[in-house]
Coordinates of C-alpha atoms in Angstrom, one line a residue:
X25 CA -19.2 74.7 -46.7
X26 CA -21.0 71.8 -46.0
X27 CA -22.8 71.2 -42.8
X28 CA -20.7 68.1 -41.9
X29 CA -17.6 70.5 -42.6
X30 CA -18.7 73.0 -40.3
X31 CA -15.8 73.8 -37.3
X32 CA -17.4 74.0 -34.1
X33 CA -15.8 75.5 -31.1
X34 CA -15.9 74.6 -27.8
X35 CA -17.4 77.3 -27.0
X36 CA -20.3 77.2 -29.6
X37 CA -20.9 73.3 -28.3
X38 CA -21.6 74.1 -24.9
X39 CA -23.8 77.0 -25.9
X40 CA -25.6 74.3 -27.8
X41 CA -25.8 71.9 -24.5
X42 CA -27.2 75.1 -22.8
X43 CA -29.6 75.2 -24.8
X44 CA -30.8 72.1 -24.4
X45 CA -29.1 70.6 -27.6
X46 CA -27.9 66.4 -27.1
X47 CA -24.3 67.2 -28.4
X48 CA -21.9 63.9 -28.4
X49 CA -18.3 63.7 -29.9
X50 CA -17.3 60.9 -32.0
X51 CA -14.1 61.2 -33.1
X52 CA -13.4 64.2 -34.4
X53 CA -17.3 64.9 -35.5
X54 CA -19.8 66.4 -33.9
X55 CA -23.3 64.9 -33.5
X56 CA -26.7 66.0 -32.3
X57 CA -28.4 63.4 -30.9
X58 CA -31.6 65.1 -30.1
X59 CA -34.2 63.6 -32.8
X60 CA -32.6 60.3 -32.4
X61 CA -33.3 59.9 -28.2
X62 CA -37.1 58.5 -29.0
X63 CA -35.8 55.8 -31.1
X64 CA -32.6 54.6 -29.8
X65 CA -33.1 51.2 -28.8
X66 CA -31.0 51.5 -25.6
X67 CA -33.2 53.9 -23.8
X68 CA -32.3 57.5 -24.0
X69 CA -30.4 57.6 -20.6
X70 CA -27.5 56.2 -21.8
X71 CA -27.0 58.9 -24.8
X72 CA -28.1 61.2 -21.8
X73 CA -24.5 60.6 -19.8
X74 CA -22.4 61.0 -23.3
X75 CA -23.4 64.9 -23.7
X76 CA -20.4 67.0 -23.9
X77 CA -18.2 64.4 -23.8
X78 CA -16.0 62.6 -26.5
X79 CA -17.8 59.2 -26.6
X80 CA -15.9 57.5 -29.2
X81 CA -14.7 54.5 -27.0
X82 CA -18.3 53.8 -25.5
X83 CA -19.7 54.0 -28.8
X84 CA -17.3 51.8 -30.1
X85 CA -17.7 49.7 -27.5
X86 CA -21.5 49.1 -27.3
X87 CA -22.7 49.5 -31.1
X88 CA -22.1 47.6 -34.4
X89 CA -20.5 48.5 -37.4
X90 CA -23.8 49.4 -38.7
X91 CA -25.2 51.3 -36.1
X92 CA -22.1 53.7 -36.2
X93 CA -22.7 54.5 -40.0
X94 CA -26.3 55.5 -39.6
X95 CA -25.2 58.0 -36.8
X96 CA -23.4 59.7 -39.4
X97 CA -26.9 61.2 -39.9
X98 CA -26.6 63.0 -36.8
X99 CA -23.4 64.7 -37.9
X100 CA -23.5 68.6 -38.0
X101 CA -19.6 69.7 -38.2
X102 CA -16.6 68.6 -36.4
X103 CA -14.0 70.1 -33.7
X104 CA -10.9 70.9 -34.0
X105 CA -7.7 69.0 -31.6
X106 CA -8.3 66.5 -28.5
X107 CA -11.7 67.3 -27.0
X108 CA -11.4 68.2 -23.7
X109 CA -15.0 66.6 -22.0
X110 CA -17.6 68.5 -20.6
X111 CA -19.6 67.4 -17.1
X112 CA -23.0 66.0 -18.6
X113 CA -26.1 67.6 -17.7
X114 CA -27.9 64.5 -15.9
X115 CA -24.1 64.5 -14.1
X116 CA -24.8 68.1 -12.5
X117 CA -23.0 69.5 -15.7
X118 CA -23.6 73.2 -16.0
X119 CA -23.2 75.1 -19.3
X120 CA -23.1 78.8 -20.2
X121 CA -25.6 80.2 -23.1
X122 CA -24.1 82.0 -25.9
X123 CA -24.4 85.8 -25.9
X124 CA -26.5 85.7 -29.4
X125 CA -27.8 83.8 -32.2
X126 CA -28.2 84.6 -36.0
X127 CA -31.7 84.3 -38.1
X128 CA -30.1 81.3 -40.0
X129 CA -29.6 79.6 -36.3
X130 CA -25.8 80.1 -36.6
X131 CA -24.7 80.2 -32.9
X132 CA -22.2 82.8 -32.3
X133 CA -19.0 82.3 -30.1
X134 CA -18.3 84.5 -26.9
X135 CA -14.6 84.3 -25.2
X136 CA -13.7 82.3 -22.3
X137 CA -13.7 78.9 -21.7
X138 CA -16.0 76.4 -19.4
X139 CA -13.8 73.7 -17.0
X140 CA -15.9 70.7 -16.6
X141 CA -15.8 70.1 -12.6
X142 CA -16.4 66.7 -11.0
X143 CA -19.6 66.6 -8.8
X144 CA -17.3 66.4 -5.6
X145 CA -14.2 67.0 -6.6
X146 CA -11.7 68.2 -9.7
X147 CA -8.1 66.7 -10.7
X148 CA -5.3 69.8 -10.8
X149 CA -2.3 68.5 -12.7
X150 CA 0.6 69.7 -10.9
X151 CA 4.8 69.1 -11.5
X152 CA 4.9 66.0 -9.9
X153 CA 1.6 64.2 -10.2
X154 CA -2.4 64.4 -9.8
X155 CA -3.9 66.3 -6.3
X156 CA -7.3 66.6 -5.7
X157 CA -8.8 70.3 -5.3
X158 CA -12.5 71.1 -4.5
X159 CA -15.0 72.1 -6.7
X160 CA -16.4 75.3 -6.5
X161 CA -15.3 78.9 -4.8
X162 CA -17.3 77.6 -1.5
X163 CA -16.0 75.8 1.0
X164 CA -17.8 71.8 1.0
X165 CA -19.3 72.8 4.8
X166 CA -20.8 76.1 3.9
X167 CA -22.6 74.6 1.0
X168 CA -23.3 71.9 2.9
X169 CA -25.0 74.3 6.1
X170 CA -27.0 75.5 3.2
X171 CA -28.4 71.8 2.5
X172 CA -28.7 70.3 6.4
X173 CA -30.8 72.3 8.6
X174 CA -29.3 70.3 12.0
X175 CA -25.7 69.4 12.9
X176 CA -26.3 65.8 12.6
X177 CA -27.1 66.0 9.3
X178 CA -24.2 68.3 8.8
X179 CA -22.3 65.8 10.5
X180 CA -23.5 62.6 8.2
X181 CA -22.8 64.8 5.2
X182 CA -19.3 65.6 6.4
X183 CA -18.3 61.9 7.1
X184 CA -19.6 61.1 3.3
X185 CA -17.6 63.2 1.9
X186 CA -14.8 62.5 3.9
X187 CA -15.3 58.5 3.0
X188 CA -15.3 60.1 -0.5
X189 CA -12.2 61.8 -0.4
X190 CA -10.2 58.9 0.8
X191 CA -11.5 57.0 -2.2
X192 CA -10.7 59.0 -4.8
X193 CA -6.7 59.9 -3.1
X194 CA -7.0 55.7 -2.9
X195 CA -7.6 55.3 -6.4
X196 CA -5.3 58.1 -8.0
X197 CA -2.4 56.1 -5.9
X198 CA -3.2 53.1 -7.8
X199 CA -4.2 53.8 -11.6
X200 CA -2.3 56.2 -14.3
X201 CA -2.8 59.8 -13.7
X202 CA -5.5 61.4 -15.2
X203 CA -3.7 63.9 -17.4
X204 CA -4.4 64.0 -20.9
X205 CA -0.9 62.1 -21.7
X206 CA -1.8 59.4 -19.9
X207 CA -5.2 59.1 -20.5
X208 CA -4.4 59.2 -24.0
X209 CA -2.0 56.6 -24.1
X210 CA -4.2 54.1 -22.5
X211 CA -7.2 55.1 -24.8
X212 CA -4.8 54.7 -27.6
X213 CA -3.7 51.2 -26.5
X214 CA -7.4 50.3 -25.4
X215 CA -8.4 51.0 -29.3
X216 CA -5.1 49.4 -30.4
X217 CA -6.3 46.0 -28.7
X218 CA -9.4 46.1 -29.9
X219 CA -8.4 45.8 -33.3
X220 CA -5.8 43.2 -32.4
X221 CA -9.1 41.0 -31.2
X222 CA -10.9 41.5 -34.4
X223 CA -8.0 40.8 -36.6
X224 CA -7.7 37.6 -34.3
X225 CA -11.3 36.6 -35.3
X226 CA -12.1 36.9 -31.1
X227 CA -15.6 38.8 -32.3
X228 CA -16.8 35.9 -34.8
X229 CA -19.5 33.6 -32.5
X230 CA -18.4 30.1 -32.3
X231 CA -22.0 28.9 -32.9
X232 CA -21.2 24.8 -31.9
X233 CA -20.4 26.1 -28.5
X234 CA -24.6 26.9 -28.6
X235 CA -25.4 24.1 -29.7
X236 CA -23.8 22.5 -26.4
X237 CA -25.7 24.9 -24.6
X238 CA -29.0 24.4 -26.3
X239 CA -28.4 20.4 -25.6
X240 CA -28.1 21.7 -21.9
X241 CA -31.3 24.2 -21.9
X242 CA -33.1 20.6 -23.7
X243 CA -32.0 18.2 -20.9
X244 CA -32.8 20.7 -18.1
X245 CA -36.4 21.0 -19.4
X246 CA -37.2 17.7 -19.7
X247 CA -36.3 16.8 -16.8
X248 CA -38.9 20.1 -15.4
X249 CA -41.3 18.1 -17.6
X250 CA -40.7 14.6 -16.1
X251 CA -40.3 15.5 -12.5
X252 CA -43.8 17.4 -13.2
X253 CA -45.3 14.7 -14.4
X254 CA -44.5 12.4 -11.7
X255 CA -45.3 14.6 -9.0
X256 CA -41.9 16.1 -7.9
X257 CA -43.0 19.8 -7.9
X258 CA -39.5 20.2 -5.4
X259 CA -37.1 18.9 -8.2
X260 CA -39.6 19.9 -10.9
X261 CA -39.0 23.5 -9.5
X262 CA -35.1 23.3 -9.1
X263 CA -34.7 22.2 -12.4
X264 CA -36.9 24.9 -14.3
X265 CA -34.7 27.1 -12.0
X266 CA -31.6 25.7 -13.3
X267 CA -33.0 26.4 -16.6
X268 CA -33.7 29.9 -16.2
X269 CA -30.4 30.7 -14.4
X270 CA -28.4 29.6 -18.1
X271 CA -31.2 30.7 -20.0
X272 CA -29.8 34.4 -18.8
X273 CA -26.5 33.9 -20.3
X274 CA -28.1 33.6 -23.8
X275 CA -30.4 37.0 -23.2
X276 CA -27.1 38.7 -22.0
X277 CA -25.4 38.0 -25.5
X278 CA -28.2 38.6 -27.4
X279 CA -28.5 42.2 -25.0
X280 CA -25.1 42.7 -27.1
X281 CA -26.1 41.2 -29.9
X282 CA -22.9 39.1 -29.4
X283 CA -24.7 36.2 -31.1
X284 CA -25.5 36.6 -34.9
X285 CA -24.7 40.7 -34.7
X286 CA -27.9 41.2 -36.6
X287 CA -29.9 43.8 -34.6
X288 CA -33.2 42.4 -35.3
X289 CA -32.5 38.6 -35.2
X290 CA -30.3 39.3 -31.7
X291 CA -33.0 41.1 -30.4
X292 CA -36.1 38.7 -31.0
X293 CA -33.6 35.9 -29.7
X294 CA -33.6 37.8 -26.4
X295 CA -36.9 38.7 -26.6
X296 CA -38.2 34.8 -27.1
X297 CA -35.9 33.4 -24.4
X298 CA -36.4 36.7 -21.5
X299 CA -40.3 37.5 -21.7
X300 CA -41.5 34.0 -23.5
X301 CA -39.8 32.1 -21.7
X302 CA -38.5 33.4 -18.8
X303 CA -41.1 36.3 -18.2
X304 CA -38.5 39.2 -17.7
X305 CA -38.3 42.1 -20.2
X306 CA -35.1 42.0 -22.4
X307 CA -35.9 46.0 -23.2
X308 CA -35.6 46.9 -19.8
X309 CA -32.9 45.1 -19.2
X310 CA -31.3 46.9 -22.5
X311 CA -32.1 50.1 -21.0
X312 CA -30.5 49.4 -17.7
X313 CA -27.7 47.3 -19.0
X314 CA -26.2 49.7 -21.2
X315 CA -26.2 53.1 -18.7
X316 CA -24.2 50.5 -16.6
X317 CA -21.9 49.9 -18.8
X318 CA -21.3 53.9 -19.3
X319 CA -21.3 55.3 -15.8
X320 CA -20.2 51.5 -14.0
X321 CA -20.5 51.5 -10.4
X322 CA -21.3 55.2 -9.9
X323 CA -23.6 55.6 -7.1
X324 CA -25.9 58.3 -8.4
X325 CA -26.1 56.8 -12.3
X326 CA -25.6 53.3 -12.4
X327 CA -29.0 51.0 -11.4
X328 CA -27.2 48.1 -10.7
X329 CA -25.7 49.3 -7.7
X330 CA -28.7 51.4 -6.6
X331 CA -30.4 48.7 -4.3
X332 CA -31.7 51.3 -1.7
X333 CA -33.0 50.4 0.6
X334 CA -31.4 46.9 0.9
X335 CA -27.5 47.7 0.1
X336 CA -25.4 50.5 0.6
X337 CA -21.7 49.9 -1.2
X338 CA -20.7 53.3 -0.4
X339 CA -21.3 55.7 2.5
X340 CA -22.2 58.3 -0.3
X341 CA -25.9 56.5 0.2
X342 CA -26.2 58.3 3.3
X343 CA -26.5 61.5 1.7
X344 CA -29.8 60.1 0.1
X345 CA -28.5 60.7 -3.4
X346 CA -30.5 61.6 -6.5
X347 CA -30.5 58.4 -9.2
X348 CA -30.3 59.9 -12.2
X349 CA -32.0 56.9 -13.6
X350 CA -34.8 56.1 -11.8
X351 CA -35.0 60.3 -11.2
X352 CA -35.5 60.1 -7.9
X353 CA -33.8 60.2 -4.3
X354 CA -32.1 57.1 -3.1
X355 CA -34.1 58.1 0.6
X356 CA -32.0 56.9 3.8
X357 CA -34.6 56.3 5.6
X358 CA -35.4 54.1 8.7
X359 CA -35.8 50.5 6.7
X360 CA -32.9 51.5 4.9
X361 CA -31.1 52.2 7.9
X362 CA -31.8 48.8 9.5
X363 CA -31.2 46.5 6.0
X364 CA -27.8 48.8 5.6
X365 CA -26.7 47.9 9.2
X366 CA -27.1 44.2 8.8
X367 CA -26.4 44.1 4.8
X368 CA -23.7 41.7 5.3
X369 CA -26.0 39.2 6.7
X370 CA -28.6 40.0 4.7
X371 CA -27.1 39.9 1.1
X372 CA -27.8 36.2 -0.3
X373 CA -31.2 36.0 1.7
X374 CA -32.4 39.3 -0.2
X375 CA -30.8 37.5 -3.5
X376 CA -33.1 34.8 -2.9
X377 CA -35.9 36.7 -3.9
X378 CA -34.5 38.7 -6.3
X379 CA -36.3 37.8 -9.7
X380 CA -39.6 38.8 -8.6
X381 CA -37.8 41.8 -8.2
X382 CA -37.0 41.4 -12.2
X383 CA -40.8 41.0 -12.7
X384 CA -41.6 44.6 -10.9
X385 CA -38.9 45.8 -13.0
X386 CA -40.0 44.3 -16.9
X387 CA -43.3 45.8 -16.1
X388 CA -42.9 49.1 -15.2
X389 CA -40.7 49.3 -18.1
X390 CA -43.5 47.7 -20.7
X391 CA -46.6 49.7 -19.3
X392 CA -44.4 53.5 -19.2
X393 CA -44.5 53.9 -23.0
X394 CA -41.7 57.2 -22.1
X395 CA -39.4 54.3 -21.4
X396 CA -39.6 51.8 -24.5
X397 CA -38.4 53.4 -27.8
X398 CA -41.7 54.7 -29.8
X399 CA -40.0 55.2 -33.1
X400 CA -37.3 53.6 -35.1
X401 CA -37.3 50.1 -35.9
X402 CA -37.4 48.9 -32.4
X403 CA -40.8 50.5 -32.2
X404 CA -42.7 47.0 -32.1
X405 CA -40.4 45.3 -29.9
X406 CA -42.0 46.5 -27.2
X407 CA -46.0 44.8 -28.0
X408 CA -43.5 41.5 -29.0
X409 CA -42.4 41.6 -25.1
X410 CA -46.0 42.1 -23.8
X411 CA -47.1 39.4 -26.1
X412 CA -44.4 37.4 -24.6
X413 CA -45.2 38.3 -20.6
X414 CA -49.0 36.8 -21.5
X415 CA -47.5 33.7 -23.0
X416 CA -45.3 33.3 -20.1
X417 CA -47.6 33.7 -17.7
X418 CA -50.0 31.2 -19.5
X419 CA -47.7 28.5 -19.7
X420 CA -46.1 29.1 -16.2
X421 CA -48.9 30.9 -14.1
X422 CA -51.7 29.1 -15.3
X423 CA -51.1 25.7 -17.2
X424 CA -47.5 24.4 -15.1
X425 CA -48.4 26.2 -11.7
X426 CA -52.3 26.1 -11.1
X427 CA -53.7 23.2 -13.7
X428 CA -50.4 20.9 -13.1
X429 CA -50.3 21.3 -9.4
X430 CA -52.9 20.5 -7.5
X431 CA -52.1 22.0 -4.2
X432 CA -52.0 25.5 -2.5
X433 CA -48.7 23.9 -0.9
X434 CA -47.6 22.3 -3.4
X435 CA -47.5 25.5 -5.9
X436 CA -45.8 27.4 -3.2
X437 CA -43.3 25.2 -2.9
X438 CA -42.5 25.0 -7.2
X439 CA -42.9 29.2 -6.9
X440 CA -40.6 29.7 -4.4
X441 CA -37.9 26.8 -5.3
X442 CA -38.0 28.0 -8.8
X443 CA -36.9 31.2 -8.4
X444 CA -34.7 30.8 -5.5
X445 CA -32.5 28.4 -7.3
X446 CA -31.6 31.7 -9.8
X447 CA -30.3 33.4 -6.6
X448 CA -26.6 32.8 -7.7
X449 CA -27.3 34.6 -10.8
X450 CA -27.8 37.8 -8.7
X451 CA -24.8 37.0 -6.4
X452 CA -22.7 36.8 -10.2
X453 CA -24.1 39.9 -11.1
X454 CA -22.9 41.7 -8.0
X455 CA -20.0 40.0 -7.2
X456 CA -17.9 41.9 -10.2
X457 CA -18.7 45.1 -8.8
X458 CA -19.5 45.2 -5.1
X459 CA -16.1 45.1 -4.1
X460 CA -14.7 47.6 -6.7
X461 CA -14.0 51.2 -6.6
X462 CA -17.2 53.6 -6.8
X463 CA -15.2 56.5 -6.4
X464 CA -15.9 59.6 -9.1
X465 CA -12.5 60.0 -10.6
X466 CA -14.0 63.3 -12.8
X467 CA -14.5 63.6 -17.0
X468 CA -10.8 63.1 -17.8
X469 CA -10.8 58.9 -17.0
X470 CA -10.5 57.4 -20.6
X471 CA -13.3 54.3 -20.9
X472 CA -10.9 51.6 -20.5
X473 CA -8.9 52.8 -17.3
X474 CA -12.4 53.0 -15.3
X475 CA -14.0 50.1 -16.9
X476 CA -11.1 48.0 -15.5
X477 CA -11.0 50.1 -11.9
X478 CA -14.6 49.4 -11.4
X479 CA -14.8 45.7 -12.5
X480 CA -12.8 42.4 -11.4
X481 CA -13.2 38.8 -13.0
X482 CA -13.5 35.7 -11.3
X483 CA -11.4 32.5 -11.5
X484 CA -12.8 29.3 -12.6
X485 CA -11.9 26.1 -14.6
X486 CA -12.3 26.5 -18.0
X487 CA -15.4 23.5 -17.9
X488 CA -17.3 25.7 -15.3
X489 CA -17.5 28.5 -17.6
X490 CA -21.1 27.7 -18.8
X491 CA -21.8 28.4 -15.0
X492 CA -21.4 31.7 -14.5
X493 CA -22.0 32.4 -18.0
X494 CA -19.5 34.6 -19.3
X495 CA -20.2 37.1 -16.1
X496 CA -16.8 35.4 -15.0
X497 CA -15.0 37.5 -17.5
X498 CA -16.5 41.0 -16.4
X499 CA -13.1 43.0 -16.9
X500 CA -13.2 41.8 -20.3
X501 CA -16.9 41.9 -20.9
X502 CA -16.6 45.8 -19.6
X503 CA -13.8 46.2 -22.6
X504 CA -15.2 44.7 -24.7
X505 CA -19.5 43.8 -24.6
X506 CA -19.7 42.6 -27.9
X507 CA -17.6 40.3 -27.6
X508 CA -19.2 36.8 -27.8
X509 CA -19.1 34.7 -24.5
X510 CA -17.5 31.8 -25.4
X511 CA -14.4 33.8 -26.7
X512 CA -13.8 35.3 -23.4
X513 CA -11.0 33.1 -21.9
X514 CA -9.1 33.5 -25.1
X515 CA -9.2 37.4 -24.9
X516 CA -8.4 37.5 -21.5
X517 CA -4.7 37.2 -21.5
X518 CA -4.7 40.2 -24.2
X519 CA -6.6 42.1 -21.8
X520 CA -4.0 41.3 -18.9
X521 CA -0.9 42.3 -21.1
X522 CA -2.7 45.2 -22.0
X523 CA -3.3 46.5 -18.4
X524 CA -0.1 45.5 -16.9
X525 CA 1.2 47.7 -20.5
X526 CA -0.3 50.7 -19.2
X527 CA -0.2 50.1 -15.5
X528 CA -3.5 49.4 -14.7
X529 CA -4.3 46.5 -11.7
X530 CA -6.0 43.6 -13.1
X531 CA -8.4 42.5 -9.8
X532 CA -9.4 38.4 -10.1
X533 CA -9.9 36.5 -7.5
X534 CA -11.5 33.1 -6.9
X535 CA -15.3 32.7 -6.6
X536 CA -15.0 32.3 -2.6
X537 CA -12.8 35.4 -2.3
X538 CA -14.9 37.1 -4.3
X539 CA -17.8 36.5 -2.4
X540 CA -15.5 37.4 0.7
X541 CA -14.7 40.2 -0.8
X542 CA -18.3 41.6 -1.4
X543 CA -19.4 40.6 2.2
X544 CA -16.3 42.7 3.8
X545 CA -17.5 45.3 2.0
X546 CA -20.9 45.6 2.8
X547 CA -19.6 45.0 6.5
X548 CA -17.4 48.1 6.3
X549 CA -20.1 50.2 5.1
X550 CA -22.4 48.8 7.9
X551 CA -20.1 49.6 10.2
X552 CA -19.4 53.0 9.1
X553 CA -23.5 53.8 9.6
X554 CA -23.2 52.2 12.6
X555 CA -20.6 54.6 13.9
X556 CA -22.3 57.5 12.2
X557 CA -25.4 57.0 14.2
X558 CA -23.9 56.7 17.5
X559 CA -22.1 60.4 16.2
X560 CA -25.4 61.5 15.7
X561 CA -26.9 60.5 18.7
X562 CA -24.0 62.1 20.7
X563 CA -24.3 65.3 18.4
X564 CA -27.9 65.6 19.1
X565 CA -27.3 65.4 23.2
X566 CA -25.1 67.9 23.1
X567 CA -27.2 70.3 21.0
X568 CA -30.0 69.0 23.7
X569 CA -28.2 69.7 26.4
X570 CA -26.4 72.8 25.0
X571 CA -29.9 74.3 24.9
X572 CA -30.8 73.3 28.0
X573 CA -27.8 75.1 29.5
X574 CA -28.7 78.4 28.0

């Protein structure tokens, strides 16, 4: 039998994950990822949150044609039947070792079989619908009296979980239940419009609708260069903002490699345009783009909604979660505690500085050589980026802002109007998930059914597209992220006939009650930690006073 041929059981796999093995389904085949983490190009996080479970959707999803046949390298046997997904490791995923293991490194099976529990909570399939059942043999407040030493604490954990209960009871109300039927059937219609899409010609790039945008990147820059020249550093500033705020849509397709679906030419593209010209880092971004797109709007494993300590979109933050990507604790501490309380207020100031944020980020991703890939063919694309951070900051740093402005004033007024002008890119790039669900709904939800749950688009007229760049169309972008931009409007309708199909609520609002929307709920959550400190404060009194009594 040949090595591909080989039946694995479920039992065998997890002993391999215990071990330590990177074991993703695709399809029916079983791969081990493990020699390929240094040199996948997306960062090794994202293959990271696909162990133990069938990934077939999110690989289809986020790789090319291309890129799928050379993981048939990877392939060491297959499984037998639906595969029932296991709780990731970097999830809190715990897996059993196998009682033994042969000279030829043939793993032996033991009996029984392994569940794979939500973090919080598990989905029970009962006679007449989906009920939520705890975790565990303990009780959630004796193993939280393990992890909080004072009744406060105990208190703050015990209204999280609380607000995290009502979530997930929320969103089983509103979206197919999460048995395997149903799953299946939306996974099954999911893959069916996919191909309807292709077969429709919706993935072919409609390259004259870039050469309209490359006309509007030209006029934009010259007028930077004329308003520079005659001394309007303001306008100068606003423009080159304006500039860089489009600019992004064109690293975001090329991110996908949406454009010419080449890997290499896509990913230069992105390079020239993020670090050359832009001075952001189009690797990083690829590394924190596509974990995003995998675990979407989870507090502990998705950066983009890990802003601590600025924004909280869930009370979970007070527990100080773990990130998973940035591998460490999401600390509630006092300047977290103030910017949470007044986050509402705060959110489009904070945005306003938000892409020297971008430049910490590039940065810490180009000088960690653990975080680029080291091997593979994306191996150079990392000294390409650096190259492209110098050239940026030559042209911008040195040659536009110190020899082509003469003042001190001056240049802090082109710095500061240049990149505050970007700011409603970052409100665009929140505004499609603020408001959404962050609830955990477990390892059963297929890809599409929480890619739609987590995500809502945003109304527009067709001729304010190039605006928001695509982001508009972030239910369909989530579907479907290699889908060019410009073919987004057309596949939208398919996407809403597929979601009322399987009974899934399609969220759009307008881009003023979106941004409504987002503000309300940062309120809310301000609110609640508003609340919860006044608890604490009265819980700590009465433990003061209780003492004082004795």
């Amino acid at each position: 039998m040949s090595r591909q041929n080989r039946v694995w059981s479920r039992r065998e796999i997890e002993g391999l994950i215990a071990d330590g093995r990177k074991i993703i389904i695709l399809g029916d085949q079983v791969l081990k990822a493990d020699a390929w983490l240094p040199y996948h190009p997306g960062g090794d996080k994202s293959i990271l949150h696909m162990v133990g479970r069938d990934a077939t959707d999110e690989i289809t999803a986020l790789h090319s044609k291309e890129a799928k046949a050379h993981m048939q390298k990877y392939v060491i046997g297959r499984v037998h039947g639906r595969w029932e997904n296991f709780l990731p490791p970097i999830q809190g995923g715990t897996f059993r070792t196998l009682v033994s293991k042969d000279a030829d490194d043939e793993y032996v099976s033991s009996s029984g079989e392994s569940t794979p529990p939500s973090p919080v909570f598990d989905t029970e399939e009962t006679g007449d619908g989906v009920r939520l059942r705890r975790a565990g043999n303990d009780t959630p407040i004796s193993r939280a009296s393990s992890l909080f030493s004072s009744e406060p604490e105990l208190e703050q954990f015990r209204s999280a979980e609380a607000s995290t209960a009502h979530a997930i009871s929320s969103d089983l109300s509103k979206y197919p239940r999460l048995d395997k039927r149903s799953q299946d059937e939306v996974a099954s219609k999911y893959r069916q419009l996919d191909e309807r899409l292709q077969s429709e010609g919706l993935y072919e790039c409609p390259y004259s609708s870039y050469a309209v945008e490359f006309v509007r990147y030209a006029i934009l820059f010259l007028l930077f260069l004329t308003f520079l020249h005659y001394s309007y550093y303001a306008l100068s500033g606003f423009f080159l903002g304006l500039l860089w705020h489009l600019l992004a849509f064109t690293v975001h397709d090329a991110g996908h490699l949406s454009i010419t679906h080449v890997f290499h030419i896509d990913s230069c593209i992105g390079i020239f345009v993020a670090d050359f010209l832009g001075g952001l880092s189009v690797g990083w971004w690829k590394r924190n783009h596509n974990v995003h797109h995998i675990a979407t709007n989870s507090p502990e494993h998705d950066p983009d909604i890990q802003h601590m300590p600025f924004f909280a979109i869930s009370s979970r933050f007070f527990t100080s979660l773990r990130s998973s990507y940035y591998d460490r604790e999401m600390k509630l501490d006092a300047a977290a505690r103030f910017f949470i309380k007044y986050q509402h207020y705060l959110y489009y100031p904070i945005l306003l500085w938000g892409r020297f944020n971008l430049y910490r980020l590039a940065w810490s991703y180009l000088l960690d050589p653990a975080q680029a890939p080291r091997k593979g063919a994306a191996w150079w694309h990392r000294y390409l980026e650096m190259a492209g951070q110098v050239f940026f900051w030559y042209w911008y740093g040195y040659r536009t802002l110190y020899l082509s402005i003469p003042t001190w004033s001056s240049r802090l007024t082109f710095l500061l109007i240049s990149h505050m002008v970007t700011a409603p890119l970052h409100v665009q790039l929140t505004l499609s998930h603020f408001a959404m669900s962050s609830a955990d709904l477990g390892v059963h939800e297929s890809f599409a059914q929480k890619m739609v749950r987590t995500t809502m688009d945003v109304e527009c007229p067709p001729w304010l597209d190039f605006v928001h760049g695509g982001l508009n169309f972030q239910v369909v972008h989530h579907l479907f992220p290699r889908l060019p931009r410009h073919n987004l409007r057309r596949a939208q309708p398919y996407v809403k006939e597929f979601c009322h199909d399987v009974g899934i609520p399609y969220v759009i609002f307008g881009f003023t009650r979106g941004n409504k929307e987002v503000i309300s709920r940062l309120g809310e959550v301000a609110e609640q930690l508003r609340v919860l400190e006044e608890c604490r404060k009265v819980a700590a009194k009465d433990l003061i006073e209780g003492h004082h009594s004795h």
